[in-house]
Coordinates of C-alpha atoms in Angstrom, one line a residue:
X1 CA 19.7 -137.9 -7.3
X2 CA 19.7 -139.6 -3.9
X3 CA 23.5 -139.2 -3.5
X4 CA 23.5 -135.6 -4.8
X5 CA 20.6 -134.7 -2.5
X6 CA 22.4 -136.3 0.4
X7 CA 25.5 -134.1 -0.2
X8 CA 23.2 -131.0 -0.2
X9 CA 21.8 -132.1 3.1
X10 CA 25.3 -132.7 4.5
X11 CA 26.5 -129.3 3.4
X12 CA 23.5 -127.3 4.7
X13 CA 23.4 -129.2 7.9
X14 CA 27.1 -128.5 8.6
X15 CA 26.5 -124.8 7.8
X16 CA 23.6 -124.6 10.2
X17 CA 25.5 -126.3 13.0
X18 CA 28.4 -123.9 12.5
X19 CA 26.1 -120.9 12.7
X20 CA 24.6 -122.3 15.9
X21 CA 28.1 -123.0 17.1
X22 CA 27.2 -126.6 17.7
X23 CA 29.8 -129.4 17.2
X24 CA 29.4 -131.1 13.8
X25 CA 31.5 -134.3 14.4
X26 CA 29.8 -137.6 13.8
X27 CA 27.2 -136.0 11.5
X28 CA 24.4 -138.6 10.9
X29 CA 22.3 -138.6 7.8
X30 CA 19.9 -141.5 7.6
X31 CA 16.5 -142.8 6.5
X32 CA 13.6 -140.9 8.1
X33 CA 11.2 -142.7 10.4
X34 CA 8.4 -144.6 8.5
X35 CA 5.7 -142.1 9.5
X36 CA 7.7 -139.1 8.1
X37 CA 7.3 -138.2 4.4
X38 CA 10.9 -137.1 3.9
X39 CA 13.9 -138.5 2.1
X40 CA 16.5 -137.9 4.7
X41 CA 16.7 -137.4 8.5
X42 CA 19.4 -136.6 11.0
X43 CA 19.5 -137.7 14.6
X44 CA 22.4 -135.3 15.3
X45 CA 20.2 -133.6 17.9
X46 CA 20.5 -136.6 20.2
X47 CA 24.2 -136.2 20.5
X48 CA 24.2 -132.4 20.7
X49 CA 21.5 -132.4 23.3
X50 CA 23.4 -134.7 25.5
X51 CA 26.5 -132.5 25.2
X52 CA 24.8 -129.2 25.9
X53 CA 22.3 -130.5 28.4
X54 CA 19.2 -129.6 26.4
X55 CA 16.0 -131.4 25.1
X56 CA 16.7 -133.3 21.8
X57 CA 13.4 -132.2 20.3
X58 CA 14.2 -128.5 21.1
X59 CA 17.7 -128.9 19.5
X60 CA 16.2 -130.5 16.4
X61 CA 13.7 -127.7 16.0
X62 CA 16.5 -125.1 16.4
X63 CA 18.7 -126.8 13.8
X64 CA 15.7 -127.1 11.3
X65 CA 14.9 -123.4 11.7
X66 CA 18.6 -122.5 11.0
X67 CA 19.1 -124.8 8.0
X68 CA 18.8 -122.9 4.7
X69 CA 17.8 -124.9 1.5
X70 CA 16.8 -122.1 -0.8
X71 CA 19.7 -122.7 -3.1
X72 CA 19.4 -126.5 -3.1
X73 CA 18.3 -128.4 -6.2
X74 CA 16.9 -131.5 -4.6
X75 CA 15.8 -130.4 -1.1
X76 CA 12.7 -128.2 -0.8
X77 CA 12.1 -127.9 2.9
X78 CA 13.4 -128.8 6.4
X79 CA 11.4 -129.6 9.5
X80 CA 11.7 -131.4 12.8
X81 CA 9.7 -134.2 14.3
X82 CA 10.7 -135.1 17.8
X83 CA 14.5 -135.4 17.9
X84 CA 14.8 -135.8 14.1
X85 CA 15.7 -133.1 11.6
X86 CA 13.9 -134.1 8.4
X87 CA 14.6 -133.0 4.8
X88 CA 11.9 -133.0 2.1
X89 CA 12.4 -133.4 -1.6
X90 CA 11.9 -130.9 -4.4
X91 CA 9.9 -131.5 -7.6
X92 CA 13.2 -131.6 -9.4
X93 CA 14.3 -134.5 -7.2
X94 CA 11.4 -136.6 -8.5
X95 CA 11.8 -135.5 -12.1
X96 CA 15.5 -136.1 -12.3
X97 CA 15.2 -139.5 -10.6
X98 CA 12.9 -140.8 -13.3
X99 CA 15.1 -139.4 -16.0
X100 CA 18.3 -140.8 -14.4
X101 CA 16.8 -144.3 -14.1
X102 CA 16.1 -144.4 -17.9
X103 CA 19.9 -145.1 -18.2
X104 CA 20.7 -148.8 -18.5
X105 CA 23.6 -148.3 -16.1
X106 CA 21.5 -146.8 -13.4
X107 CA 22.9 -147.6 -10.0
X108 CA 26.5 -147.8 -11.1
X109 CA 28.6 -145.4 -9.1
X110 CA 31.5 -143.3 -10.2
X111 CA 34.8 -145.1 -10.6
X112 CA 36.9 -145.2 -7.4
X113 CA 40.2 -146.1 -9.1
X114 CA 40.6 -149.0 -6.5
X115 CA 41.6 -152.5 -7.6
X116 CA 39.8 -154.9 -5.3
X117 CA 40.4 -158.7 -5.1
X118 CA 37.5 -160.9 -4.1
X119 CA 38.7 -164.5 -3.2
X120 CA 35.8 -166.9 -2.7
X121 CA 34.7 -170.5 -2.9
X122 CA 38.2 -172.0 -3.0
X123 CA 36.7 -175.4 -2.2
X124 CA 39.2 -178.2 -2.1
X125 CA 39.3 -179.8 -5.6
X126 CA 38.4 -183.3 -4.3
X127 CA 35.0 -183.7 -5.9
X128 CA 31.6 -182.1 -6.5
X129 CA 30.6 -179.0 -4.6
X130 CA 28.0 -179.8 -2.0
X131 CA 25.1 -177.7 -0.9
X132 CA 26.6 -176.9 2.5
X133 CA 29.3 -174.9 0.8
X134 CA 27.0 -173.2 -1.7
X135 CA 26.9 -170.1 0.3
X136 CA 30.5 -169.2 -0.5
X137 CA 30.3 -168.8 -4.3
X138 CA 26.9 -167.2 -4.1
X139 CA 27.9 -164.6 -1.4
X140 CA 31.4 -164.2 -3.0
X141 CA 30.0 -163.6 -6.5
X142 CA 27.4 -161.1 -5.2
X143 CA 30.0 -159.2 -3.2
X144 CA 32.2 -158.9 -6.4
X145 CA 29.1 -157.7 -8.4
X146 CA 28.2 -155.1 -5.7
X147 CA 31.7 -153.8 -5.5
X148 CA 31.8 -153.4 -9.3
X149 CA 28.5 -151.5 -9.3
X150 CA 30.1 -149.3 -6.6
X151 CA 32.8 -148.3 -9.1
X152 CA 35.7 -150.6 -8.2
X153 CA 37.9 -152.6 -10.6
X154 CA 37.3 -156.1 -9.2
X155 CA 39.1 -159.4 -9.8
X156 CA 37.5 -162.6 -8.8
X157 CA 39.9 -165.3 -7.7
X158 CA 39.5 -169.0 -6.8
X159 CA 42.4 -170.1 -4.6
X160 CA 43.1 -173.7 -5.5
X161 CA 44.2 -175.8 -2.5
X162 CA 46.5 -178.2 -4.3
X163 CA 49.2 -178.7 -1.7
X164 CA 47.6 -180.1 1.4
X165 CA 47.1 -183.6 2.8
X166 CA 43.6 -184.0 1.2
X167 CA 45.1 -183.6 -2.3
X168 CA 48.0 -185.9 -1.4
X169 CA 45.5 -188.6 -0.3
X170 CA 43.6 -188.0 -3.5
X171 CA 46.7 -188.3 -5.7
X172 CA 47.8 -191.5 -3.9
X173 CA 44.3 -193.0 -4.2
X174 CA 44.1 -192.2 -7.9
X175 CA 47.4 -193.9 -8.5
X176 CA 46.5 -196.9 -6.3
X177 CA 43.0 -198.0 -7.1
X178 CA 41.6 -199.4 -10.3
X179 CA 38.4 -198.3 -12.0
X180 CA 37.0 -201.8 -11.3
X181 CA 37.3 -201.1 -7.5
X182 CA 34.9 -198.2 -7.7
X183 CA 31.2 -197.7 -7.8
X184 CA 29.5 -196.1 -10.9
X185 CA 29.9 -192.3 -10.9
X186 CA 26.8 -190.3 -9.9
X187 CA 27.1 -188.1 -13.0
X188 CA 28.9 -188.1 -16.3
X189 CA 31.3 -185.4 -15.3
X190 CA 35.0 -185.5 -14.3
X191 CA 34.7 -184.4 -10.7
X192 CA 32.1 -187.1 -10.1
X193 CA 34.3 -189.7 -11.7
X194 CA 37.4 -188.6 -9.7
X195 CA 35.8 -188.2 -6.3
X196 CA 35.3 -192.0 -6.2
X197 CA 39.1 -192.4 -5.9
X198 CA 39.2 -189.9 -3.0
X199 CA 36.3 -191.6 -1.2
X200 CA 37.9 -195.0 -1.7
X201 CA 41.2 -193.8 -0.4
X202 CA 39.7 -192.4 2.8
X203 CA 37.7 -195.6 3.3
X204 CA 40.9 -197.7 2.9
X205 CA 42.8 -195.5 5.4
X206 CA 40.0 -196.0 8.0
X207 CA 39.4 -199.7 7.5
X208 CA 42.7 -201.3 6.3
X209 CA 45.1 -203.1 8.7
X210 CA 47.8 -201.0 10.4
X211 CA 50.7 -202.2 8.1
X212 CA 48.7 -201.3 5.0
X213 CA 47.8 -197.9 6.4
X214 CA 51.4 -197.2 7.4
X215 CA 52.6 -198.0 3.9
X216 CA 49.9 -195.8 2.4
X217 CA 50.7 -192.9 4.8
X218 CA 54.4 -193.1 3.8
X219 CA 53.4 -192.6 0.1
X220 CA 51.2 -189.7 1.1
X221 CA 54.0 -188.1 3.1
X222 CA 56.3 -188.6 0.1
X223 CA 53.9 -186.6 -2.1
X224 CA 53.6 -183.8 0.5
X225 CA 57.4 -183.6 0.9
X226 CA 57.9 -183.6 -2.8
X227 CA 55.6 -180.7 -3.2
X228 CA 57.4 -178.7 -0.5
X229 CA 60.7 -179.6 -2.0
X230 CA 59.5 -178.1 -5.4
X231 CA 59.9 -181.5 -7.0
X232 CA 58.6 -181.4 -10.6
X233 CA 57.4 -185.0 -10.6
X234 CA 55.3 -184.6 -7.4
X235 CA 53.8 -181.4 -8.8
X236 CA 52.9 -183.1 -12.1
X237 CA 51.3 -186.0 -10.2
X238 CA 49.1 -183.7 -8.2
X239 CA 48.3 -181.5 -11.1
X240 CA 46.9 -184.4 -13.1
X241 CA 44.3 -185.0 -10.4
X242 CA 43.5 -181.3 -9.7
X243 CA 43.3 -180.3 -13.3
X244 CA 40.9 -183.1 -14.1
X245 CA 38.5 -182.2 -11.3
X246 CA 38.5 -178.4 -11.6
X247 CA 36.8 -178.1 -15.0
X248 CA 33.8 -180.0 -13.7
X249 CA 33.6 -177.9 -10.5
X250 CA 33.8 -174.8 -12.7
X251 CA 30.8 -175.9 -14.8
X252 CA 28.7 -176.3 -11.6
X253 CA 29.7 -172.9 -10.4
X254 CA 28.9 -171.3 -13.8
X255 CA 25.3 -172.5 -13.3
X256 CA 24.8 -170.2 -10.3
X257 CA 26.4 -168.2 -12.0
X258 CA 29.7 -167.7 -10.1
X259 CA 32.5 -166.8 -12.5
X260 CA 36.2 -166.3 -11.9
X261 CA 38.8 -164.1 -13.6
X262 CA 41.7 -166.4 -12.4
X263 CA 42.5 -169.6 -10.6
X264 CA 45.5 -169.2 -8.3
X265 CA 47.1 -172.5 -7.2
X266 CA 48.5 -172.9 -3.7
X267 CA 51.6 -174.6 -5.1
X268 CA 52.4 -171.3 -6.9
X269 CA 53.7 -169.9 -3.7
X270 CA 55.9 -173.0 -3.0
X271 CA 57.4 -173.0 -6.5
X272 CA 58.2 -169.3 -6.6
X273 CA 60.0 -169.5 -3.2
X274 CA 57.5 -167.3 -1.4
X275 CA 56.6 -169.9 1.2
X276 CA 60.2 -170.6 2.1
X277 CA 60.8 -166.9 2.5
X278 CA 57.8 -166.6 4.8
X279 CA 59.0 -169.5 6.9
X280 CA 62.5 -167.9 7.4
X281 CA 60.9 -164.6 8.5
X282 CA 58.5 -166.3 10.8
X283 CA 61.4 -168.2 12.5
X284 CA 63.1 -164.9 13.2
X285 CA 60.1 -163.5 15.2
X286 CA 60.4 -163.3 18.9
X287 CA 57.2 -165.3 19.4
X288 CA 58.5 -168.2 17.2
X289 CA 59.1 -171.4 19.2
X290 CA 59.9 -175.0 18.3
X291 CA 57.6 -177.2 20.3
X292 CA 56.0 -180.7 19.9
X293 CA 58.2 -181.3 16.8
X294 CA 57.0 -178.2 14.9
X295 CA 57.7 -174.6 14.4
X296 CA 54.9 -172.4 15.9
X297 CA 54.0 -168.8 16.7
X298 CA 53.1 -168.3 20.3
X299 CA 50.6 -165.5 19.6
X300 CA 49.6 -163.5 22.8
X301 CA 46.0 -163.1 21.9
X302 CA 45.3 -166.8 21.2
X303 CA 45.1 -169.9 23.4
X304 CA 46.2 -172.0 20.5
X305 CA 49.6 -171.6 18.8
X306 CA 49.9 -171.1 15.0
X307 CA 51.9 -174.1 13.6
X308 CA 53.7 -173.0 10.4
X309 CA 56.3 -175.8 9.8
X310 CA 56.2 -179.5 10.6
X311 CA 59.2 -181.5 11.9
X312 CA 59.7 -183.0 8.4
X313 CA 60.1 -179.6 6.9
X314 CA 56.8 -179.4 5.2
X315 CA 54.7 -176.2 5.4
X316 CA 51.0 -175.9 6.3
X317 CA 48.1 -174.4 4.6
X318 CA 48.3 -171.2 6.7
X319 CA 52.0 -170.8 5.9
X320 CA 51.2 -170.8 2.2
X321 CA 48.2 -168.6 2.8
X322 CA 50.5 -166.0 4.4
X323 CA 52.5 -165.9 1.2
X324 CA 49.3 -165.6 -0.8
X325 CA 48.1 -162.7 1.3
X326 CA 51.4 -160.9 1.1
X327 CA 51.0 -161.1 -2.7
X328 CA 47.4 -159.7 -2.3
X329 CA 48.7 -156.8 -0.3
X330 CA 51.4 -156.0 -2.9
X331 CA 49.0 -156.2 -5.9
X332 CA 45.6 -154.8 -4.8
X333 CA 44.3 -151.8 -3.0
X334 CA 41.8 -154.0 -1.1
X335 CA 41.2 -157.7 -0.7
X336 CA 38.1 -159.5 0.4
X337 CA 38.1 -163.2 1.4
X338 CA 34.9 -165.2 1.9
X339 CA 35.4 -168.1 4.2
X340 CA 33.3 -170.5 6.3
X341 CA 32.8 -170.0 10.0
X342 CA 35.0 -172.9 10.7
X343 CA 38.0 -170.9 9.4
X344 CA 37.4 -167.9 11.7
X345 CA 40.2 -168.8 14.1
X346 CA 42.7 -169.5 11.4
X347 CA 41.8 -166.2 9.6
X348 CA 42.4 -164.2 12.8
X349 CA 45.7 -165.9 13.4
X350 CA 46.7 -165.2 9.9
X351 CA 46.0 -161.5 10.4
X352 CA 48.1 -161.4 13.5
X353 CA 51.0 -163.1 11.8
X354 CA 50.8 -160.7 8.9
X355 CA 51.0 -157.8 11.4
X356 CA 54.0 -159.4 13.1
X357 CA 55.6 -159.6 9.6
X358 CA 55.2 -155.8 9.4
X359 CA 52.1 -155.6 7.2
X360 CA 49.2 -153.2 7.5
X361 CA 46.2 -155.5 7.4
X362 CA 43.6 -152.7 7.0
X363 CA 43.1 -153.5 3.3
X364 CA 42.2 -157.1 4.1
X365 CA 38.6 -157.9 4.8
X366 CA 36.9 -161.2 5.6
X367 CA 33.3 -162.3 5.3
X368 CA 32.4 -165.4 7.3
X369 CA 29.3 -167.4 6.5
X370 CA 27.4 -170.2 8.2
X371 CA 26.3 -173.4 6.5
X372 CA 23.3 -174.1 4.3
X373 CA 21.3 -177.2 5.2
X374 CA 18.3 -178.9 3.9
X375 CA 15.5 -180.1 6.1
X376 CA 16.6 -183.7 5.6
X377 CA 19.8 -183.1 7.7
X378 CA 23.5 -182.6 7.4
X379 CA 25.9 -183.2 4.5
X380 CA 29.3 -184.5 3.9
X381 CA 31.2 -184.7 0.6
X382 CA 34.0 -186.9 2.2
X383 CA 31.7 -189.8 3.0
X384 CA 29.6 -189.4 -0.1
X385 CA 26.4 -188.9 1.8
X386 CA 25.8 -185.3 1.0
X387 CA 23.6 -183.5 -1.5
X388 CA 25.6 -182.0 -4.2
X389 CA 25.0 -178.5 -5.5
X390 CA 24.1 -179.9 -8.9
X391 CA 21.3 -181.9 -7.4
X392 CA 19.9 -178.8 -5.7
X393 CA 20.0 -176.8 -8.9
X394 CA 18.4 -179.6 -10.9
X395 CA 15.6 -179.8 -8.4
X396 CA 15.2 -176.1 -8.3
X397 CA 14.7 -176.0 -12.1
X398 CA 12.2 -178.9 -11.9
X399 CA 10.2 -177.3 -9.1
X400 CA 10.2 -173.9 -10.9
X401 CA 9.0 -175.6 -14.1
X402 CA 6.1 -177.2 -12.3
X403 CA 5.1 -173.9 -10.8
X404 CA 5.3 -172.1 -14.1
X405 CA 3.2 -174.8 -15.9
X406 CA 0.6 -174.7 -13.1
X407 CA 0.3 -170.9 -13.4
X408 CA 0.0 -171.2 -17.2
X409 CA -2.8 -173.8 -16.8
X410 CA -4.7 -171.5 -14.4
X411 CA -4.8 -168.6 -16.8
X412 CA -7.6 -168.0 -19.2
X413 CA -5.5 -166.4 -21.9
X414 CA -2.9 -168.0 -24.1
X415 CA 0.6 -166.8 -23.2
X416 CA 2.0 -168.3 -26.4
X417 CA 5.1 -169.7 -24.6
X418 CA 7.0 -172.4 -26.4
X419 CA 8.7 -175.3 -24.6
X420 CA 12.0 -173.5 -24.9
X421 CA 10.5 -170.4 -23.3
X422 CA 9.2 -172.5 -20.4
X423 CA 12.7 -174.1 -20.1
X424 CA 14.3 -170.7 -20.0
X425 CA 11.9 -169.3 -17.4
X426 CA 12.2 -172.4 -15.2
X427 CA 16.0 -172.1 -15.3
X428 CA 16.0 -168.4 -14.5
X429 CA 13.3 -168.7 -11.8
X430 CA 14.6 -171.9 -10.2
X431 CA 18.3 -171.1 -10.0
X432 CA 17.5 -167.5 -9.2
X433 CA 15.3 -168.7 -6.3
X434 CA 18.2 -170.7 -4.8
X435 CA 20.7 -167.8 -5.2
X436 CA 18.3 -165.1 -3.9
X437 CA 17.2 -167.2 -0.9
X438 CA 20.8 -167.6 0.2
X439 CA 22.1 -164.1 -0.6
X440 CA 19.1 -162.3 0.9
X441 CA 20.0 -163.5 4.4
X442 CA 22.9 -162.3 6.7
X443 CA 25.9 -164.5 6.0
X444 CA 26.5 -165.4 9.7
X445 CA 23.0 -166.8 10.2
X446 CA 22.6 -170.5 9.4
X447 CA 20.1 -171.4 6.7
X448 CA 17.8 -174.3 6.2
X449 CA 16.8 -174.1 2.6
X450 CA 13.1 -174.6 2.0
X451 CA 11.4 -174.8 -1.4
X452 CA 8.1 -173.2 -0.3
X453 CA 9.9 -170.1 0.8
X454 CA 12.3 -169.9 -2.1
X455 CA 9.7 -170.4 -4.8
X456 CA 7.0 -168.2 -3.3
X457 CA 5.7 -165.9 -6.0
X458 CA 3.9 -163.8 -3.5
X459 CA 6.5 -162.4 -1.1
X460 CA 10.1 -162.4 0.1
X461 CA 11.6 -164.4 -2.8
X462 CA 13.3 -164.1 -6.1
X463 CA 10.1 -165.0 -8.1
X464 CA 8.3 -162.2 -6.3
X465 CA 10.9 -159.6 -7.5
X466 CA 11.5 -161.2 -10.9
X467 CA 7.8 -161.0 -11.6
X468 CA 8.0 -157.2 -11.2
X469 CA 10.5 -157.1 -14.1
X470 CA 8.4 -159.3 -16.2
X471 CA 5.3 -157.2 -15.5
X472 CA 7.1 -154.0 -16.4
X473 CA 8.3 -155.6 -19.6
X474 CA 4.8 -156.8 -20.4
X475 CA 3.4 -153.2 -20.0
X476 CA 6.0 -151.8 -22.3
X477 CA 5.5 -154.6 -24.8
X478 CA 1.7 -154.0 -24.7
X479 CA 2.3 -150.2 -25.3
X480 CA 4.4 -151.0 -28.3
X481 CA 1.8 -153.4 -29.6
X482 CA -0.7 -150.5 -29.5
X483 CA 1.7 -148.3 -31.4
X484 CA 2.2 -146.1 -28.3
X485 CA 5.7 -144.7 -28.5
X486 CA 7.8 -144.9 -25.3
X487 CA 8.9 -141.5 -24.2
X488 CA 12.6 -140.5 -24.2
X489 CA 14.3 -139.1 -21.1
X490 CA 13.1 -135.5 -21.9
X491 CA 9.7 -136.4 -23.5
X492 CA 7.5 -136.6 -20.4
X493 CA 6.3 -134.3 -17.6
X494 CA 7.3 -135.7 -14.3
X495 CA 4.8 -133.3 -12.7
X496 CA 2.1 -135.8 -13.9
X497 CA 3.5 -138.3 -11.3
X498 CA 1.8 -136.8 -8.3
X499 CA -0.1 -139.6 -6.5
X500 CA 1.2 -141.0 -3.3
X501 CA 1.9 -144.4 -5.0
X502 CA 3.9 -142.7 -7.8
X503 CA 5.9 -140.5 -5.4
X504 CA 6.7 -143.5 -3.1
X505 CA 7.9 -145.6 -6.1
X506 CA 10.2 -142.8 -7.2
X507 CA 11.6 -142.4 -3.7
X508 CA 12.5 -146.1 -3.7
X509 CA 14.0 -145.9 -7.2
X510 CA 16.1 -142.9 -6.1
X511 CA 17.5 -144.9 -3.2
X512 CA 19.1 -147.6 -5.3
X513 CA 22.6 -146.1 -5.7
X514 CA 22.8 -145.5 -2.0
X515 CA 21.9 -149.2 -1.3
X516 CA 24.7 -150.2 -3.7
X517 CA 27.0 -147.9 -1.8
X518 CA 25.9 -149.3 1.6
X519 CA 26.2 -153.0 0.5
X520 CA 29.7 -152.4 -0.9
X521 CA 30.9 -150.5 2.1
X522 CA 29.6 -153.2 4.5
X523 CA 30.3 -156.2 2.2
X524 CA 26.7 -157.2 2.8
X525 CA 24.8 -157.9 -0.5
X526 CA 21.7 -158.8 1.4
X527 CA 21.2 -155.0 1.7
X528 CA 20.4 -155.0 -2.0
X529 CA 18.1 -158.0 -1.6
X530 CA 16.1 -156.2 1.0
X531 CA 16.0 -153.2 -1.3
X532 CA 14.5 -155.3 -4.1
X533 CA 11.6 -156.2 -1.8
X534 CA 10.9 -152.6 -1.1
X535 CA 11.0 -151.8 -4.8
X536 CA 8.6 -154.7 -5.6
X537 CA 6.2 -153.6 -2.9
X538 CA 6.3 -150.0 -4.1
X539 CA 5.7 -151.0 -7.7
X540 CA 2.8 -153.3 -6.8
X541 CA 1.1 -150.4 -5.0
X542 CA 1.6 -148.2 -8.1
X543 CA 0.3 -150.9 -10.4
X544 CA -2.8 -151.4 -8.3
X545 CA -3.7 -147.7 -8.0
X546 CA -2.5 -146.2 -11.3
X547 CA -3.7 -147.0 -14.8
X548 CA -0.9 -146.8 -17.3
X549 CA -2.0 -147.4 -20.9
X550 CA -5.6 -146.1 -20.4
X551 CA -4.5 -142.8 -18.8
X552 CA -4.6 -139.6 -20.8
X553 CA -1.7 -138.9 -23.1
X554 CA 0.5 -136.7 -20.7
X555 CA -0.1 -139.0 -17.7
X556 CA 0.5 -142.1 -19.8
X557 CA 3.8 -140.9 -21.1
X558 CA 5.0 -140.1 -17.5
X559 CA 3.8 -143.4 -16.2
X560 CA 5.4 -145.3 -19.0
X561 CA 8.7 -143.5 -18.2
X562 CA 8.2 -144.6 -14.5
X563 CA 7.6 -148.2 -15.6
X564 CA 10.8 -148.2 -17.6
X565 CA 12.7 -146.6 -14.7
X566 CA 11.4 -149.4 -12.5
X567 CA 12.3 -152.1 -15.0
X568 CA 15.9 -150.9 -15.3
X569 CA 16.2 -150.5 -11.5
X570 CA 14.9 -154.0 -10.7
X571 CA 17.0 -155.5 -13.5
X572 CA 20.2 -153.9 -12.2
X573 CA 19.4 -154.7 -8.6
X574 CA 18.9 -158.3 -9.4
X575 CA 22.0 -158.3 -11.6
X576 CA 24.0 -157.0 -8.6
X577 CA 22.8 -160.1 -6.8
X578 CA 23.5 -162.4 -9.7
X579 CA 19.8 -163.2 -10.2
X580 CA 18.4 -163.2 -13.7
X581 CA 15.5 -160.8 -14.6
X582 CA 13.1 -162.7 -16.9
X583 CA 11.2 -160.8 -19.6
X584 CA 8.2 -163.1 -19.1
X585 CA 6.9 -165.4 -16.4

């Protein structure tokens, strides 16, 4: 209803401006000020007033008087307040919103026909994923979910970096050191077992004498050169290491959950000749130079050159990434890449290189994120001193379980929850809390993860929102237990929902599709997270002020329909963020 009503506003506003002979470019339709009981507002009077030399409030009043809404289904009246033109909802707006939100797919927009690739995480397969990088899979997966809700056909890809120096070091170390040389693995999982070789190799390269290091570096270069030469043996050696580590990393990611439709290896673009083709075309560019024993692009907008080929003929990560992005442009309508802030320069250089190669980079978007830290300090996988994502998730489940058990102990009634129920709730609440706390904040802001904030059942957290879903589910279950039939989409009178709390809750529910649209357009899933807080607050006000099961029959049916509409909306909003919606807490 929200999107349909917005189109009515747009159409009538354009018509009014045409009749007044005012320019209608840059037409703004936005949320009204907090003190205005409308569903839409337009600040177009600001712009017009500056162009015609008039008072914005007078222009807004003139536009409001000229706007005709008699034929609108969802807009009942227009008025002005200061410089704003405000649009007020009809009774049908409220009724159709509650009916629409009975649909389990509520919030899903019409198909766009676009195929969108979301590449995220792509952590080097050298060992366990650590908490500092946890933002990438959480944000990336949420972006993919929001884009799907917005009607796009989305493919989620993990770009496996299996051709760089780190992997060559890892392969050499795995083939060099014995199990007896290594400490016990931190977990019984392949990535934890294998990372010991990687750490041992780096330790050796830092501490061994120069002759030993020189010999090791020669073997590492041999692996890199073999990969670039498309040598089958080198590829098989590296694949043995990478393919052993990846399944363990995938299991960790699935706990979040962060799922992938495909894993695309970097070496794919070496083996199919795409990297060599990119190198030849880069060499032919006017800005290509051979300096300091390497081929480089002297890009005019950057102080630092982009190196794309070493003196020994081996390519670099960015060279292969160029081939990967050309493949993206060829196969998808849009492509989104989620990368850490430390890759920002490289990403901008890559975009410039693609444009020099003749590509339109408009379909390519990047989302940069800052790091996640814990109050204890920084993290580093390479030195083995960091806190792994598995550790954080385990701790989250334990903390959530303790909170759930404490709340159960404080209640006078018996919730009849089994141990398996408590385990399930702890998993949903704990991991949901981690994910929500990270995705609810703007990606570019650094995060220090804190348990008290993430597991706060009272405000600004996943448990606070999840509890709304559980409460709705509880009301509906209680109605069923009392043999009260839940109304169908056409079996209630929305006119019974007339209190301020009911109307405000319906307004918030109606806005859900537009928040999905906004989050998808801006690639900012935290927009949906903020929305869930608004929804939770509106429902809590309704729950405090409006009796449901003890109301008279007509009011009870309408309020049960509103509870079901809330349940579906909060479940889908949480799903768009990748956060579970527990039926009980």
